[in-house]
Amino acid sequence: MELPHSILIVDDNKTYLVGLKHIFSLMPVVIDTALSGFEAIKLAKANAYSLILLDIQMPEMDGFETLRQLRLLPWHEFTPIILISAVYTEDLDKIKGIQTGAVDFIPKPVNPDILRAKVKVFLDLEENRYKLNALVKELKVKNRLLTEEIDKGLQIAKELEIARAKAEKASEYKSQLLVNMSHEIRTPVNSILGFADLITNPAVATKDKEKYLQYVTNSSQNLLFLIDEILEHSRLEAGELKITITPVDIMGLCSELLDSFDNIKLKTGKDKILLNLEIDTSKPLIHLNTDSQRLRQILSNLINNAFKYTSSGFVNFGFVQNETEIEFFVKDSGIGVAPEDLDEIFNRFKRAEHNPDLMESGAGLGLSISKNLVELLGGKIWVNSTIGEGSEFRFTLPLNEFNSKNDTQSSIVQIDSSLDFDWSSHTILIVEDEELNYLFLREGLRLTGISILWARKSQDSIDLVKAHPEIDLVLMDIQMPDFDGYQATRMIKLIRPNLPVLVQTACAMAEEKIKSVREGCQEFITKPINRLLLLKTMSKYLIH
Ligand code: ADP
């Protein structure tokens, strides 16, 4: 017995009560006494006793009823209660007492030694029950902590699993990219090499050579398109693609696409396919606030695909508008898409099984890029298609409060194809290590009458700037054999701080453009160089 125990003794006979109390005088227990059942209940409500000795025969409320009520108190539900009686000593009384919740039954007159021994046994049991309870509580806490730990472990395992799946997907993506790219790059490069070889063959007729030259140009354009797609896709993957929202004249943009695809279809042997622009002219035309370049890119992708997967019939495109959005569409009478491929084709690298008669190349990136772009602009894209009959790609772009009919400023920049400059009084320096690139620039500028100096190394460009004060502008390549174009620019700017330097590079990444501005260059032109764009850009710095 270790705990400080307290015992309640209940008896209506005061003398007997004192006698009972005396029996425990040498034991380390605290004793409370009650002369009636009512008093006992009152005391038991306020104190948690370790044991209760209860006389049965009492006026008003007997021991059985007192016992029943004591058991209703939460902290006395399991307290050992021993009944004491001089009258109720038959077996039936004992049974009734035990059934009511007593742990033992002691007849009067009480034998002090037996009572002390029994009380000690029950107090020890009570103490053990108390310790057991404390242990159960502690175990419950530990169990809860353990469950939390397990939950945490499971959560970490789940996160690890997600990270692993992501890493696997990324590696799968890389392998797939390599496989697709090596195939897609090989095809146009083979054709470029093959036809270039035929062109140099003196035995081939000039008429055929012209045809082969067109093939070389087409394959080069395919290659370029593929590189752009890969770059665009990796920018989207990295979340680096920024959009610029301006009011866009969508009617103007669609007309421009109509013109340009009318031209393209002639060059690609698809001239029999009818290309139509369908617009509901009954509604006032609006300027949509969106990213014009991205919108053009999405429509171009879809129209391009429509031509690619159609051998005869039509390609129609246009838009309809309602209160909240503009819905663009591109329909064709081509090979169509099988129902099981309809969702899949928007995933990267997914290409449907094609009719072998219409084997078209492609990296399977165009629709995935288009879907990402549409979503970036706040819309959604879907396709309806019937195999053998044709497809209809539709996408929405939201109209918002900025898209009012009063927005009149169009963001479309037109390049005037009739650019005609006389720069015969000007001199430029072309810094370019590749002879072919230099020749292309020289030819492109020939009609302007401009004088051209050529530096094949960065060091030569610095020497030429020192020696020729008449140089008005520098076209600077970045990747040079001795040191890079930026270093050359810095040194040129030390000699002629105001001499305009226009970067012309094969590296089309946005960071490169930012770097070129930081390094003091005035313009950034990417290769392959568009002649008209080059003239237009140069004209900002040359008086004509
Ligand atoms: P790519 O054309 O380079 O394969 P895309 O992502 O543009 O890649 O298209 C994915 C696939 O969707 C194509 O390979 C083709 O199977 C299918 N597809 C796209 N546009 C059309 C279309 N207009 N008609 C039929 N199939 C199409």
XYZ file of C-alpha atoms and ligand atoms in Angstrom:
571
model
C 0.000 0.000 0.000
C 1.748 3.163 -1.105
C -0.787 5.796 -1.955
C -2.405 7.939 0.794
C -5.750 6.104 0.877
C -9.002 7.498 2.222
C -11.840 5.336 3.547
C -15.480 6.270 4.128
C -17.292 4.382 6.930
C -21.115 4.611 6.925
C -23.177 3.494 9.936
C -26.215 5.022 11.673
C -24.882 3.821 15.041
C -22.428 6.421 16.324
C -20.759 4.075 18.831
C -20.274 1.434 16.195
C -18.901 4.061 13.835
C -16.275 5.152 16.367
C -15.374 1.481 16.950
C -14.910 0.825 13.252
C -12.799 3.954 12.840
C -10.618 2.810 15.702
C -9.881 -0.509 13.939
C -7.925 1.443 11.277
C -6.117 3.817 13.650
C -2.756 2.174 13.030
C -3.117 2.025 9.264
C -1.841 4.911 7.043
C -5.309 5.872 5.877
C -7.554 8.908 6.163
C -11.010 8.074 7.557
C -14.291 9.937 6.903
C -17.525 8.892 8.600
C -21.218 9.270 7.718
C -24.252 8.532 9.907
C -26.714 8.006 7.010
C -26.920 7.044 3.336
C -27.678 10.675 2.393
C -24.596 11.953 4.222
C -22.505 9.222 2.581
C -23.663 10.217 -0.940
C -22.928 13.878 -0.178
C -19.380 13.071 0.993
C -18.770 10.684 -1.904
C -19.778 13.382 -4.369
C -16.986 15.594 -3.022
C -14.266 12.964 -2.399
C -12.818 10.075 -4.346
C -12.559 7.343 -1.665
C -10.308 4.353 -2.085
C -12.757 2.126 -0.190
C -16.191 2.389 1.466
C -17.503 0.358 4.423
C -21.293 0.440 4.366
C -23.799 -0.689 7.001
C -26.937 -2.217 5.442
C -29.515 -1.578 8.098
C -30.061 2.163 8.248
C -33.297 4.195 8.557
C -34.660 6.153 5.495
C -32.071 4.888 2.996
C -30.679 1.404 3.613
C -27.210 0.192 2.555
C -28.431 -1.451 -0.690
C -29.983 1.812 -1.973
C -26.960 3.844 -0.814
C -24.719 1.384 -2.649
C -26.818 1.706 -5.844
C -26.611 5.491 -5.752
C -22.873 5.469 -4.985
C -22.247 3.380 -8.091
C -23.887 6.091 -10.204
C -21.130 8.570 -9.259
C -18.479 8.442 -12.013
C -15.458 8.235 -9.726
C -17.074 5.541 -7.526
C -18.092 3.252 -10.331
C -15.348 0.762 -9.418
C -14.484 1.749 -5.797
C -14.442 -1.347 -3.553
C -17.509 -1.168 -1.253
C -17.802 -3.688 1.615
C -21.240 -4.252 3.168
C -21.497 -4.809 6.952
C -24.609 -6.163 8.671
C -25.782 -7.937 11.802
C -29.199 -8.729 10.355
C -28.716 -9.463 6.644
C -26.393 -12.423 6.936
C -28.184 -15.045 4.879
C -26.696 -16.166 1.547
C -29.508 -14.403 -0.326
C -28.582 -11.109 1.323
C -24.948 -11.627 0.395
C -25.935 -12.357 -3.205
C -28.149 -9.274 -3.344
C -25.280 -7.175 -1.963
C -22.796 -8.520 -4.519
C -25.342 -8.018 -7.343
C -25.857 -4.405 -6.268
C -22.124 -3.818 -6.665
C -20.474 -4.678 -3.316
C -17.135 -6.446 -3.371
C -17.584 -8.271 -0.062
C -19.984 -8.845 2.799
C -18.863 -8.842 6.501
C -21.171 -9.855 9.356
C -21.374 -7.978 12.657
C -19.805 -8.205 15.132
C -16.779 -7.483 13.029
C -13.520 -9.272 13.660
C -10.987 -6.384 13.504
C -8.137 -8.502 12.151
C -10.281 -9.977 9.377
C -11.645 -6.525 8.474
C -8.152 -4.973 8.420
C -6.824 -7.848 6.304
C -9.695 -7.608 3.828
C -9.463 -3.811 3.632
C -5.739 -4.065 3.009
C -6.291 -6.540 0.144
C -8.896 -4.288 -1.467
C -6.779 -1.157 -0.998
C -3.860 -2.921 -2.687
C -6.169 -3.942 -5.516
C -7.440 -0.382 -5.774
C -3.889 0.907 -5.854
C -3.041 -1.503 -8.648
C -6.163 -0.487 -10.530
C -5.086 3.148 -10.152
C -1.603 2.382 -11.461
C -3.076 0.338 -14.282
C -5.306 3.266 -15.240
C -2.316 5.614 -15.272
C -0.460 3.096 -17.440
C -3.376 2.803 -19.861
C -3.507 6.609 -20.097
C 0.221 6.768 -20.786
C -0.116 4.007 -23.377
C -2.936 5.878 -25.055
C -0.761 8.994 -25.327
C 2.133 6.916 -26.663
C -0.212 5.191 -29.067
C -1.458 8.555 -30.330
C 2.117 9.802 -30.789
C 3.011 6.575 -32.563
C -0.029 6.887 -34.859
C 1.015 10.475 -35.629
C 4.550 9.293 -36.393
C 3.198 6.556 -38.652
C 0.918 9.085 -40.403
C 3.903 11.403 -40.864
C 5.954 8.499 -42.208
C 3.154 7.576 -44.583
C 2.877 11.207 -45.728
C 6.653 11.370 -46.354
C 6.476 8.053 -48.229
C 3.616 9.458 -50.321
C 5.588 12.646 -51.092
C 8.648 10.569 -51.969
C 6.510 8.439 -54.251
C 5.179 11.573 -56.012
C 8.736 12.939 -56.363
C 9.930 9.580 -57.701
C 7.060 9.435 -60.206
C 7.891 13.008 -61.285
C 11.573 12.182 -61.708
C 10.675 9.051 -63.665
C 8.325 11.055 -65.856
C 11.031 13.667 -66.448
C 13.526 11.008 -67.424
C 10.932 9.285 -69.617
C 10.195 12.692 -71.172
C 13.891 13.259 -71.878
C 14.333 9.846 -73.497
C 11.176 10.324 -75.538
C 12.352 13.789 -76.557
C 15.682 12.392 -77.706
C 14.072 9.560 -79.676
C 11.523 11.875 -81.317
C 14.042 14.579 -82.028
C 16.659 12.341 -83.518
C 14.010 10.980 -85.880
C 12.455 14.340 -86.659
C 15.815 16.074 -87.185
C 17.222 13.245 -89.278
C 14.373 13.438 -91.806
C 14.840 17.066 -92.962
C 18.636 16.921 -92.607
C 18.753 13.840 -94.858
C 16.650 15.628 -97.414
C 18.784 18.813 -97.199
C 22.020 16.855 -97.639
C 20.608 14.657 -100.408
C 19.168 17.461 -102.516
C 22.117 19.791 -101.863
C 24.302 17.031 -103.267
C 22.087 16.728 -106.361
C 22.153 20.502 -106.870
C 25.950 20.469 -107.066
C 25.859 17.649 -109.602
C 26.566 19.174 -113.077
C 24.594 16.361 -114.728
C 21.299 17.464 -113.163
C 19.141 19.780 -115.284
C 18.627 23.374 -114.098
C 14.851 22.865 -113.992
C 15.296 19.975 -111.575
C 17.804 21.933 -109.554
C 15.191 24.646 -108.951
C 12.805 21.975 -107.683
C 15.491 20.519 -105.411
C 16.292 23.961 -104.071
C 12.659 24.298 -103.057
C 12.904 20.926 -101.254
C 15.998 22.125 -99.410
C 14.189 25.310 -98.391
C 11.111 23.370 -97.233
C 13.204 20.953 -95.167
C 15.166 23.821 -93.620
C 11.911 25.490 -92.663
C 10.641 22.235 -91.127
C 13.831 21.963 -89.142
C 13.510 25.516 -87.928
C 9.879 24.981 -87.002
C 10.876 21.895 -85.012
C 13.579 23.782 -83.099
C 11.103 26.549 -82.302
C 8.601 23.959 -81.080
C 11.174 22.338 -78.791
C 12.268 25.678 -77.372
C 8.680 26.784 -76.868
C 7.783 23.518 -75.228
C 10.685 23.635 -72.797
C 9.821 27.231 -71.902
C 6.249 26.143 -71.181
C 7.501 23.147 -69.169
C 9.718 25.432 -67.088
C 6.848 27.913 -66.603
C 9.024 30.607 -68.153
C 6.683 31.711 -70.864
C 5.420 35.251 -70.306
C 2.318 36.601 -71.961
C 1.777 40.210 -72.991
C -1.829 41.342 -73.134
C -2.725 44.080 -75.605
C -5.905 44.845 -77.554
C -5.774 42.614 -80.629
C -7.626 43.221 -83.881
C -8.671 39.601 -84.354
C -10.263 40.225 -87.731
C -6.965 41.699 -88.962
C -5.014 38.820 -87.470
C -7.264 36.238 -89.167
C -6.986 38.006 -92.546
C -3.223 38.024 -92.195
C -3.234 34.273 -91.473
C -5.506 33.704 -94.477
C -2.993 35.479 -96.746
C -0.003 33.733 -95.329
C -1.528 30.209 -95.470
C -2.811 30.867 -99.002
C 0.834 31.397 -99.886
C 2.124 28.437 -97.903
C -0.372 26.004 -99.426
C 0.886 26.887 -102.913
C 4.454 26.166 -101.896
C 3.640 22.897 -100.139
C 1.589 21.321 -102.923
C -1.715 21.701 -101.067
C -3.072 24.307 -103.475
C -6.205 22.267 -104.250
C -7.442 22.570 -100.686
C -9.806 25.506 -100.229
C -8.913 27.823 -97.390
C -11.793 29.956 -96.049
C -12.171 32.476 -93.288
C -15.648 32.248 -91.687
C -16.675 35.229 -89.625
C -20.102 36.301 -88.408
C -20.252 39.802 -89.909
C -23.616 40.644 -88.320
C -21.916 41.391 -84.996
C -19.730 44.462 -84.392
C -16.078 43.455 -84.509
C -14.191 43.820 -81.334
C -10.633 44.084 -80.168
C -9.881 41.169 -77.894
C -7.452 41.759 -75.044
C -5.027 38.896 -75.272
C -1.483 38.047 -76.336
C -1.524 38.538 -80.104
C 1.647 36.557 -80.741
C 0.364 33.565 -78.789
C -3.065 33.711 -80.421
C -1.415 33.764 -83.837
C 0.750 30.822 -82.776
C -2.247 28.726 -81.648
C -4.227 29.427 -84.826
C -1.152 28.792 -86.993
C -0.563 25.433 -85.275
C -4.153 24.345 -85.854
C -4.314 25.550 -89.476
C -0.943 23.985 -90.162
C -2.189 20.651 -88.767
C -5.416 20.944 -90.760
C -3.386 21.198 -93.996
C -1.000 18.499 -92.848
C -3.734 15.953 -92.213
C -5.952 16.849 -95.197
C -5.289 15.838 -98.772
C -8.375 17.329 -100.463
C -11.440 19.411 -99.644
C -11.292 22.406 -97.336
C -9.768 24.072 -94.321
C -12.076 26.638 -92.738
C -11.247 28.810 -89.777
C -12.767 31.749 -87.964
C -14.453 32.732 -84.740
C -17.835 33.352 -83.136
C -18.427 35.595 -80.175
C -20.870 35.532 -77.283
C -21.308 37.571 -74.101
C -18.348 36.143 -72.213
C -15.925 34.674 -74.692
C -14.716 34.356 -78.251
C -14.707 30.864 -79.692
C -12.175 30.212 -82.458
C -12.376 27.176 -84.723
C -10.336 25.399 -87.386
C -12.237 22.756 -89.405
C -10.937 20.448 -92.092
C -12.123 17.636 -94.326
C -9.054 15.517 -93.573
C -8.315 12.088 -92.148
C -9.977 12.770 -88.781
C -9.015 11.394 -85.392
C -10.197 8.089 -83.916
C -12.417 8.445 -80.802
C -9.841 6.703 -78.577
C -7.179 9.264 -79.611
C -9.287 12.396 -79.123
C -8.074 13.166 -75.594
C -4.604 11.753 -76.073
C -3.524 13.962 -78.978
C -3.302 17.004 -76.670
C -0.583 15.244 -74.659
C 3.015 15.865 -75.646
C 4.521 13.481 -78.195
C 1.132 11.818 -78.761
C 0.452 11.114 -82.400
C -2.523 9.155 -83.668
C -2.119 6.128 -85.930
C -2.082 7.575 -89.406
C -3.267 6.512 -92.767
C -0.032 5.360 -94.453
C -1.004 7.351 -97.561
C -0.791 10.527 -95.532
C 2.374 9.912 -93.534
C 3.219 13.313 -92.179
C 6.200 14.116 -90.013
C 5.788 15.852 -86.694
C 7.164 15.802 -83.171
C 3.751 15.529 -81.526
C 4.302 18.804 -79.674
C 2.078 21.268 -81.558
C -1.229 20.443 -79.872
C 0.345 20.159 -76.433
C 1.867 23.641 -76.894
C -1.450 24.998 -78.202
C -3.355 23.567 -75.244
C -0.868 25.073 -72.771
C -1.037 28.441 -74.494
C -4.855 28.481 -74.599
C -4.954 27.682 -70.882
C -2.330 30.357 -70.173
C -4.634 32.856 -71.893
C -7.561 31.699 -69.738
C -9.434 29.536 -72.251
C -10.002 25.881 -73.084
C -9.494 23.787 -76.186
C -11.217 20.650 -77.516
C -11.744 18.681 -80.698
C -14.685 17.036 -82.490
C -13.715 14.628 -85.190
C -14.943 11.735 -87.300
C -12.436 9.428 -88.837
C -12.361 9.796 -92.622
C -14.585 12.899 -92.557
C -12.540 15.578 -90.857
C -11.813 17.405 -87.628
C -12.919 20.539 -85.897
C -10.619 22.076 -83.288
C -12.245 24.768 -81.134
C -10.854 26.972 -78.395
C -12.207 29.838 -76.333
C -10.581 33.001 -75.049
C -12.331 35.008 -72.362
C -13.744 38.454 -72.926
C -13.334 40.672 -69.887
C -14.070 44.248 -68.956
C -11.028 45.441 -70.906
C -12.395 43.968 -74.122
C -14.654 46.879 -74.909
C -15.646 47.794 -78.437
C -13.896 51.128 -77.965
C -10.455 49.579 -77.849
C -9.133 50.532 -81.186
C -5.393 50.175 -80.864
C -4.216 47.144 -82.798
C -0.997 45.514 -81.673
C -0.257 43.889 -85.004
C 2.994 45.088 -86.524
C 3.087 44.807 -90.270
C 6.371 44.596 -92.120
C 6.220 46.561 -95.315
C 7.420 44.141 -97.977
C 8.227 46.980 -100.377
C 11.100 48.284 -98.274
C 13.453 50.136 -100.563
C 16.507 51.808 -99.027
C 19.380 53.737 -100.502
C 22.256 53.351 -98.090
C 25.011 53.949 -100.642
C 26.545 56.621 -98.397
C 26.749 54.208 -95.445
C 29.255 51.606 -94.329
C 28.619 48.699 -92.002
C 30.823 46.131 -90.363
C 29.653 42.514 -90.356
C 31.287 40.418 -87.637
C 30.707 36.806 -88.651
C 32.962 33.756 -88.658
C 30.759 31.623 -90.971
C 31.335 32.567 -94.588
C 27.888 31.361 -95.705
C 26.163 33.556 -93.129
C 28.272 36.515 -94.222
C 27.392 35.916 -97.874
C 23.696 35.731 -96.997
C 23.877 39.097 -95.216
C 25.876 40.651 -98.061
C 23.338 39.440 -100.628
C 20.401 40.577 -98.512
C 21.858 44.090 -98.273
C 23.171 44.342 -101.850
C 20.219 46.323 -103.244
C 20.652 49.063 -100.631
C 24.100 49.911 -102.085
C 25.652 49.878 -98.609
C 29.464 49.391 -98.250
C 30.351 46.339 -96.201
C 33.440 45.470 -94.165
C 33.838 41.910 -92.902
C 35.560 40.713 -89.721
C 35.960 36.953 -89.304
C 37.287 37.259 -85.760
C 36.371 39.471 -82.810
C 39.870 40.967 -82.704
C 39.578 41.937 -86.415
C 36.319 43.798 -85.667
C 38.090 45.980 -83.082
C 40.954 46.701 -85.474
C 38.516 47.583 -88.272
C 36.506 49.960 -86.048
C 39.767 51.718 -85.109
C 40.837 51.973 -88.746
C 37.472 52.940 -90.316
C 35.732 55.873 -88.657
C 33.168 55.814 -91.504
C 31.521 52.639 -90.064
C 27.913 53.545 -89.171
C 26.719 50.264 -87.698
C 27.983 46.825 -86.605
C 26.184 43.515 -87.162
C 27.724 41.372 -84.441
C 27.719 37.592 -84.181
C 28.111 36.315 -80.621
C 29.831 32.969 -80.999
C 33.217 33.845 -82.444
C 36.385 31.730 -82.568
C 38.731 33.991 -80.528
C 36.489 35.733 -77.952
C 32.753 36.309 -77.867
C 30.827 39.123 -79.498
C 29.880 40.721 -76.171
C 33.527 41.210 -75.251
C 34.156 42.659 -78.714
C 31.147 44.988 -78.254
C 32.509 46.257 -74.943
C 35.863 47.068 -76.563
C 34.221 48.688 -79.617
C 32.103 50.851 -77.317
C 35.300 52.054 -75.613
C 36.534 53.298 -79.000
C 33.146 54.509 -80.391
C 30.574 54.706 -77.547
C 27.721 55.746 -79.877
C 28.304 53.231 -82.655
C 25.129 51.057 -82.884
C 25.791 47.324 -82.426
C 23.070 44.937 -83.622
C 23.418 41.352 -82.388
C 22.676 38.648 -84.937
C 22.738 35.237 -83.316
C 21.470 31.688 -83.593
C 20.689 31.643 -79.872
C 17.013 32.580 -79.602
C 16.668 32.240 -75.816
C 15.071 35.184 -73.991
C 17.988 35.354 -71.508
C 20.356 35.964 -74.402
C 18.327 38.959 -75.504
C 18.385 40.386 -71.973
C 22.137 39.828 -71.825
C 22.679 41.603 -75.138
C 20.881 44.714 -73.841
C 22.940 44.595 -70.658
C 26.119 44.413 -72.709
C 25.193 47.638 -74.511
C 23.866 46.224 -77.822
C 21.029 48.124 -79.462
C 19.096 45.305 -81.157
C 18.827 41.525 -81.082
C 18.078 39.640 -84.314
C 17.849 35.845 -84.390
C 19.085 33.595 -87.149
C 17.913 32.600 -89.674
C 17.625 36.248 -90.459
C 14.475 37.580 -92.050
C 15.732 40.053 -94.646
C 12.841 42.487 -94.322
C 13.096 42.519 -90.556
C 16.843 43.119 -90.815
C 16.335 46.085 -93.172
C 13.618 47.522 -90.987
C 15.764 47.191 -87.862
C 18.833 48.699 -89.535
C 16.763 51.569 -90.901
C 16.259 52.814 -87.340
C 19.980 53.632 -87.243
C 20.743 54.661 -90.841
C 19.422 57.748 -92.599
C 18.105 56.900 -96.042
P 2.296 16.538 -84.858
O 1.363 17.085 -85.883
O 3.650 17.153 -84.892
O 2.312 15.051 -84.809
P 0.499 17.710 -82.895
O 0.666 17.798 -81.411
O 0.263 18.957 -83.628
O 1.774 16.938 -83.406
O -0.696 16.728 -83.160
C -0.760 15.494 -82.479
C -1.495 14.468 -83.287
O -2.879 14.840 -83.410
C -1.008 14.356 -84.729
O 0.093 13.489 -84.824
C -2.245 13.791 -85.408
O -2.321 12.409 -85.178
C -3.408 14.410 -84.642
N -3.945 15.609 -85.347
C -3.699 16.894 -85.073
N -4.410 17.710 -85.899
C -5.124 16.913 -86.690
C -6.059 17.149 -87.748
N -6.396 18.383 -88.124
N -6.601 16.075 -88.349
C -6.279 14.817 -87.965
N -5.398 14.534 -86.972
C -4.835 15.556 -86.348
